[in-house]
Short mmCIF file of C-alpha atoms in Angstrom, two decimals:
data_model
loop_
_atom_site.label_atom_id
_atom_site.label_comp_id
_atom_site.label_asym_id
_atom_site.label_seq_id
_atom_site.Cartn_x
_atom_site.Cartn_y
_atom_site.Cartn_z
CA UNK A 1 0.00 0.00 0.00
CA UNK A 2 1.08 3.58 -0.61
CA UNK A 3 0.30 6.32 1.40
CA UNK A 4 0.59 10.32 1.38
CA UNK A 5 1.25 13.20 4.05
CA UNK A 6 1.36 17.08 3.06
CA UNK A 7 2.29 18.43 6.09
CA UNK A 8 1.00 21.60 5.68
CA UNK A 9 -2.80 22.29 4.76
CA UNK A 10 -2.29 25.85 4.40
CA UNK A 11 1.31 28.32 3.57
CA UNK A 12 0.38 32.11 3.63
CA UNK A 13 3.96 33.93 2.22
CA UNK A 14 4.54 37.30 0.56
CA UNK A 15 4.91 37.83 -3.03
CA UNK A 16 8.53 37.38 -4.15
CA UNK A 17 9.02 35.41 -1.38
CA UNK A 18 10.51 31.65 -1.65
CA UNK A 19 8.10 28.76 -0.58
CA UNK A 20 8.62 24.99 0.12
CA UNK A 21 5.54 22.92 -0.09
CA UNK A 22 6.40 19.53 1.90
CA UNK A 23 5.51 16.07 0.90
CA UNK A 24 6.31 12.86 2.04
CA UNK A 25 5.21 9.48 1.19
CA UNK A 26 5.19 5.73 2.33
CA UNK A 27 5.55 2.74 -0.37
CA UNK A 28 6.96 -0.54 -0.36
CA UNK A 29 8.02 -0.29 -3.78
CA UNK A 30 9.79 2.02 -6.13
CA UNK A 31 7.55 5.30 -6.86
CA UNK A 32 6.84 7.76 -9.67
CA UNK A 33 5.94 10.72 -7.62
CA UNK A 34 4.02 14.08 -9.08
CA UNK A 35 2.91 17.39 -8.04
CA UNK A 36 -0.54 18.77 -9.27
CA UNK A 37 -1.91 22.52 -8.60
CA UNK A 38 -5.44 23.26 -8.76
CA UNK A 39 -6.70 26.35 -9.15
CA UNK A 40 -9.73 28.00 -8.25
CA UNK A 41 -13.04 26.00 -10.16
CA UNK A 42 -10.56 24.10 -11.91
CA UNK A 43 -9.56 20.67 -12.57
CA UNK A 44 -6.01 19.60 -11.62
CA UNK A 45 -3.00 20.27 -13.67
CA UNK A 46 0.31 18.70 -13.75
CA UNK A 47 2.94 20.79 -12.24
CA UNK A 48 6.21 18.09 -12.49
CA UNK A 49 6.75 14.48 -12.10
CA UNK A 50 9.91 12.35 -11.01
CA UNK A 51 9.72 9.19 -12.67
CA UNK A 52 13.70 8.44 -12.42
CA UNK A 53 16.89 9.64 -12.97
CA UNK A 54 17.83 13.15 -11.64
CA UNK A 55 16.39 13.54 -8.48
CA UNK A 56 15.86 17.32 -8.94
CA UNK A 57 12.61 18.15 -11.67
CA UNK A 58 12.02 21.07 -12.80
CA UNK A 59 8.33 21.89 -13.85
CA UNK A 60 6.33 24.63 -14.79
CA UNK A 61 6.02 28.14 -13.69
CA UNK A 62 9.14 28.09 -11.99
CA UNK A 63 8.44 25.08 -9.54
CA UNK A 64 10.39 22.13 -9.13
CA UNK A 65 10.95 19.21 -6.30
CA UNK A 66 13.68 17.17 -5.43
CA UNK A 67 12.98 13.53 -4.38
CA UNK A 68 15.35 12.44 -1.46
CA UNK A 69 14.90 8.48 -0.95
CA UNK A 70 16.35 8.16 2.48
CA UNK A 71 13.58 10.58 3.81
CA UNK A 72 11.00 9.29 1.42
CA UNK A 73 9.99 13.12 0.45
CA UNK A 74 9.24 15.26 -2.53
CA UNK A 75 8.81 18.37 -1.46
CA UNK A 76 7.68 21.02 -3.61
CA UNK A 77 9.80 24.60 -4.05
CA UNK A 78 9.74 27.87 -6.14
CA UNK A 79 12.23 30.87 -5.33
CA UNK A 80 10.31 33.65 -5.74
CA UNK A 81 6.25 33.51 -5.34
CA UNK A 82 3.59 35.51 -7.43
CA UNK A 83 0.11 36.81 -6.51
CA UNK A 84 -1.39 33.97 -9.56
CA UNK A 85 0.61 30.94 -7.45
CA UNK A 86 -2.34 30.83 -5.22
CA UNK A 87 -3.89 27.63 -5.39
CA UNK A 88 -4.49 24.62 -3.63
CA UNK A 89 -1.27 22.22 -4.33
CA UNK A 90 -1.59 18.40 -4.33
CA UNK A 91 0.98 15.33 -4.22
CA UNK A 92 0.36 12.07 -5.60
CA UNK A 93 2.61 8.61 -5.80
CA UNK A 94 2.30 6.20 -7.68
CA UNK A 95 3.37 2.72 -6.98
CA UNK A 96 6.05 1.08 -9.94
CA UNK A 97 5.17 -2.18 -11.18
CA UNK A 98 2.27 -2.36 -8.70
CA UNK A 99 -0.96 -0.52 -8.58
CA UNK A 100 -1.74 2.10 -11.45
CA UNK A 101 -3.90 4.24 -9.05
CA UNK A 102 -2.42 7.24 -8.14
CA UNK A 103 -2.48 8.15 -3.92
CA UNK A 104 -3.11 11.81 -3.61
CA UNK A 105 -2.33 14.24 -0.68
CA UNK A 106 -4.50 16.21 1.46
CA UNK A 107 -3.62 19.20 -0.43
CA UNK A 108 -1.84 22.36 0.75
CA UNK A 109 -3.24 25.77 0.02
CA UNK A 110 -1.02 28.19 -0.69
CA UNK A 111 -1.63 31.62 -0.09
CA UNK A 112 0.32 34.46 -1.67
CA UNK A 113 -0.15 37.97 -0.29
CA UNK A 114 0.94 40.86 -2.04
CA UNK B 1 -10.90 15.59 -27.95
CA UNK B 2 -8.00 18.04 -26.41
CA UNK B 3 -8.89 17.18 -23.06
CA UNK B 4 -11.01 15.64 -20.95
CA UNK B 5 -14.01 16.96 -20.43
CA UNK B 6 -16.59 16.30 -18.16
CA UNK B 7 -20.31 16.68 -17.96
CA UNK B 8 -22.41 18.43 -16.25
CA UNK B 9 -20.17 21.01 -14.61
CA UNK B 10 -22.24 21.61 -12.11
CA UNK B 11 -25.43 19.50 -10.61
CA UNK B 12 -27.99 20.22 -8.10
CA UNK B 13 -30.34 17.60 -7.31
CA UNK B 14 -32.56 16.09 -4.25
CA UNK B 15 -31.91 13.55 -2.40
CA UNK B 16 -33.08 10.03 -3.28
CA UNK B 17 -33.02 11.40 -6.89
CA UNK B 18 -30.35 8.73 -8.78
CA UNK B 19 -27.71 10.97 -11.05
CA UNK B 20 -25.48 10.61 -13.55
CA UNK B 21 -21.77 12.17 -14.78
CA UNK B 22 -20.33 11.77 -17.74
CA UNK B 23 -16.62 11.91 -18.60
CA UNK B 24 -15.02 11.88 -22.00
CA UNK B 25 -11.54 10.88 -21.83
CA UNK B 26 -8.09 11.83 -23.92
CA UNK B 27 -8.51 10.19 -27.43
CA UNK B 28 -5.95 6.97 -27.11
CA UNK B 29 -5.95 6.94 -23.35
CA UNK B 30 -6.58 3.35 -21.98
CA UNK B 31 -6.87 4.37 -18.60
CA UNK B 32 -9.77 6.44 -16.86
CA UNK B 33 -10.20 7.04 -12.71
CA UNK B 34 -13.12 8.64 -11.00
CA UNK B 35 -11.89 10.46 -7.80
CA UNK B 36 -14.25 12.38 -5.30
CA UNK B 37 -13.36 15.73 -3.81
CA UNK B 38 -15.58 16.96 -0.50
CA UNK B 39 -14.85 20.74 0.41
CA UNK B 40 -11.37 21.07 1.67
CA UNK B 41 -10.29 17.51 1.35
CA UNK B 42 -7.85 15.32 -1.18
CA UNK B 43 -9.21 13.75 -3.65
CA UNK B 44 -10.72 10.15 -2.62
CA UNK B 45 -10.26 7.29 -5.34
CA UNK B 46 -13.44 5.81 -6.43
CA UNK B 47 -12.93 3.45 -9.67
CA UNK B 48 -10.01 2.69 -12.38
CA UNK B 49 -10.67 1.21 -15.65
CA UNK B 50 -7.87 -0.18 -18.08
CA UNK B 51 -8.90 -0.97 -21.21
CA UNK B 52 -11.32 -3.84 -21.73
CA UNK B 53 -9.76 -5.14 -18.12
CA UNK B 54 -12.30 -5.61 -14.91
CA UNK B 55 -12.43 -1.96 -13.58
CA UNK B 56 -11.12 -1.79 -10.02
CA UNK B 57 -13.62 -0.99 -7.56
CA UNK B 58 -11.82 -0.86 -4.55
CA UNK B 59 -13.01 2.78 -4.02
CA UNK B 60 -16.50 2.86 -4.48
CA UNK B 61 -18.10 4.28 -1.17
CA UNK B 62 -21.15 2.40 -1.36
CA UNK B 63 -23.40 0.03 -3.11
CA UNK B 64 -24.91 3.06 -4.67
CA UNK B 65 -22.30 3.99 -6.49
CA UNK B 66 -21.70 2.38 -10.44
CA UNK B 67 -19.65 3.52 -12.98
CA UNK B 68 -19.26 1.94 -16.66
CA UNK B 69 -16.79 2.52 -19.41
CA UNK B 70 -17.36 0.79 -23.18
CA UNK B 71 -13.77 -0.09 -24.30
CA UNK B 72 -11.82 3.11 -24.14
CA UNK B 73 -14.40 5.71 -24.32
CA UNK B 74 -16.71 7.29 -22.54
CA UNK B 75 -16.97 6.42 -18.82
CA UNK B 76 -20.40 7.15 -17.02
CA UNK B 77 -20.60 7.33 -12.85
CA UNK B 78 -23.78 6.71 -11.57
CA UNK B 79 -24.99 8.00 -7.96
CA UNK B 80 -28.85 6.22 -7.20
CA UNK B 81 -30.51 7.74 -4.32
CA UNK B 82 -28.42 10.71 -3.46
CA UNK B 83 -27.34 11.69 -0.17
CA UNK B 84 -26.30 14.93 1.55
CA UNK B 85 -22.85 13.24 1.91
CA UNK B 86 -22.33 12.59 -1.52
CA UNK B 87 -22.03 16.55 -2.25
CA UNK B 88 -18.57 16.96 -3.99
CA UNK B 89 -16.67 17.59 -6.86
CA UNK B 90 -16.39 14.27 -8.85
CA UNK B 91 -13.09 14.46 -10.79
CA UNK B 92 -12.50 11.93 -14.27
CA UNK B 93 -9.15 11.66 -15.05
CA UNK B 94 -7.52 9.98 -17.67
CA UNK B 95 -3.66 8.50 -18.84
CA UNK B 96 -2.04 6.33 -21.12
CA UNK B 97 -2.22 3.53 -18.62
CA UNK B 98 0.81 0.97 -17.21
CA UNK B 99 1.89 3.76 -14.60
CA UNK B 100 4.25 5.32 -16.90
CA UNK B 101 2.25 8.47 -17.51
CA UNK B 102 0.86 10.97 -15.35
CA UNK B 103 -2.73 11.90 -15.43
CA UNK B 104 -4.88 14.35 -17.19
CA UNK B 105 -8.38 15.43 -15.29
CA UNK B 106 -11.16 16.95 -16.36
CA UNK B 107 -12.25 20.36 -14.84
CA UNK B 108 -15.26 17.77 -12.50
CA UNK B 109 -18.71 17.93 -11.85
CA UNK B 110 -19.77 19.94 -8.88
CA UNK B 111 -22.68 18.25 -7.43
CA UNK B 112 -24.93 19.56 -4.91
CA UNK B 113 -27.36 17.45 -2.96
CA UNK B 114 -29.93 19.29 -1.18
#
């Protein structure tokens, strides 16, 4: 079984301002991992994904993660915020080899403030 | 089509009234999922179809639930005698299938129990 935990349900920062989104997950087996952002009455839309290889991803809008084995996180980071970041941000895992379902996070909702 | 889109975007109906959401996959995807969303919560896996495969059902809430899907088209989820509970955002997403691809959703259907 896999499992999900964003730490955070909610990050208020300033604009300009770094953020780290935290994600961790629990598997068994070898994971693809992905971040997804949803904004406001929208569907979800796929930020980056870590499938192998280079365990730093780069994705859209400035965002990228870094999956770290050992601590069995993907956390989510962008340098410098804007006011159109807000949006509710989810993580999802996805089991190798085993179960095509993905396992999606809680969600965190950032916040950017101007 | 471009995307996936879904049907109805948005639903009110009474409860005990049965309803019904439609979702139109990605053109060549084999794979299709039905998640729920309640207010302020992840997104809850309901059913995953691959192909002409036995859809897993492992998510299905309740005996009230259904869902079909002919081959690799269209995928219906059916709700019979609504419940206050079952007020969400239903969310179709679709992939390749194998777990090598991420997945693309549909902007959901908001329905609304009352």
């Amino acid at each position: 079984a896999q499992s999900v935990t964003q730490l955070d349900s909610q990050v208020p920062v300033f604009e300009e301002a770094p953020v780290e989104l935290r994600c961790n997950y629990s598997s068994s087996v070898s994971v693809y991992l992905f971040w997804y952002v949803q904004y406001p009455n929208q569907g979800l839309q796929l930020l980056l994904k870590y499938l192998s290889g280079s365990t730093l991803v780069k994705g859209i809008n400035g965002f990228e993660a870094e999956f770290n084995k050992s601590q069995t996180s993907f956390h989510l980071r962008k340098p410098s915020v804007h006011i159109s970041d807000t949006a509710e941000y989810f993580c999802a895992v996805l089991a190798s080899g085993g179960s095509y379902i993905p396992t999606f996070g809680r969600g965190t909702s950032l916040i950017v403030h101007p | 089509g471009a995307g996936v889109s879904q049907s109805p975007s948005n639903k009110v109906t009474e409860k005990g009234k049965d309803v019904e959401l439609r979702c139109d996959p990605i053109s060549g995807h084999t794979a299709l999922y039905w998640y729920r969303q309640r207010l302020g919560q992840g997104l809850e896996f309901l059913i995953y179809f691959q192909g002409n495969s036995a859809p897993d059902k492992s998510g299905l809430p309740s005996d009230r639930f259904s869902a079909e899907r002919t081959g690799e088209s269209v995928s219906t989820l059916t709700i019979q005698r609504t419940q206050q509970e079952d007020s969400a955002v239903y969310l179709c997403a679709s992939s390749l299938g194998g777990g090598f691809g991420e997945a693309f959703f549909g902007q959901g259907t908001r329905l609304t129990v009352v």
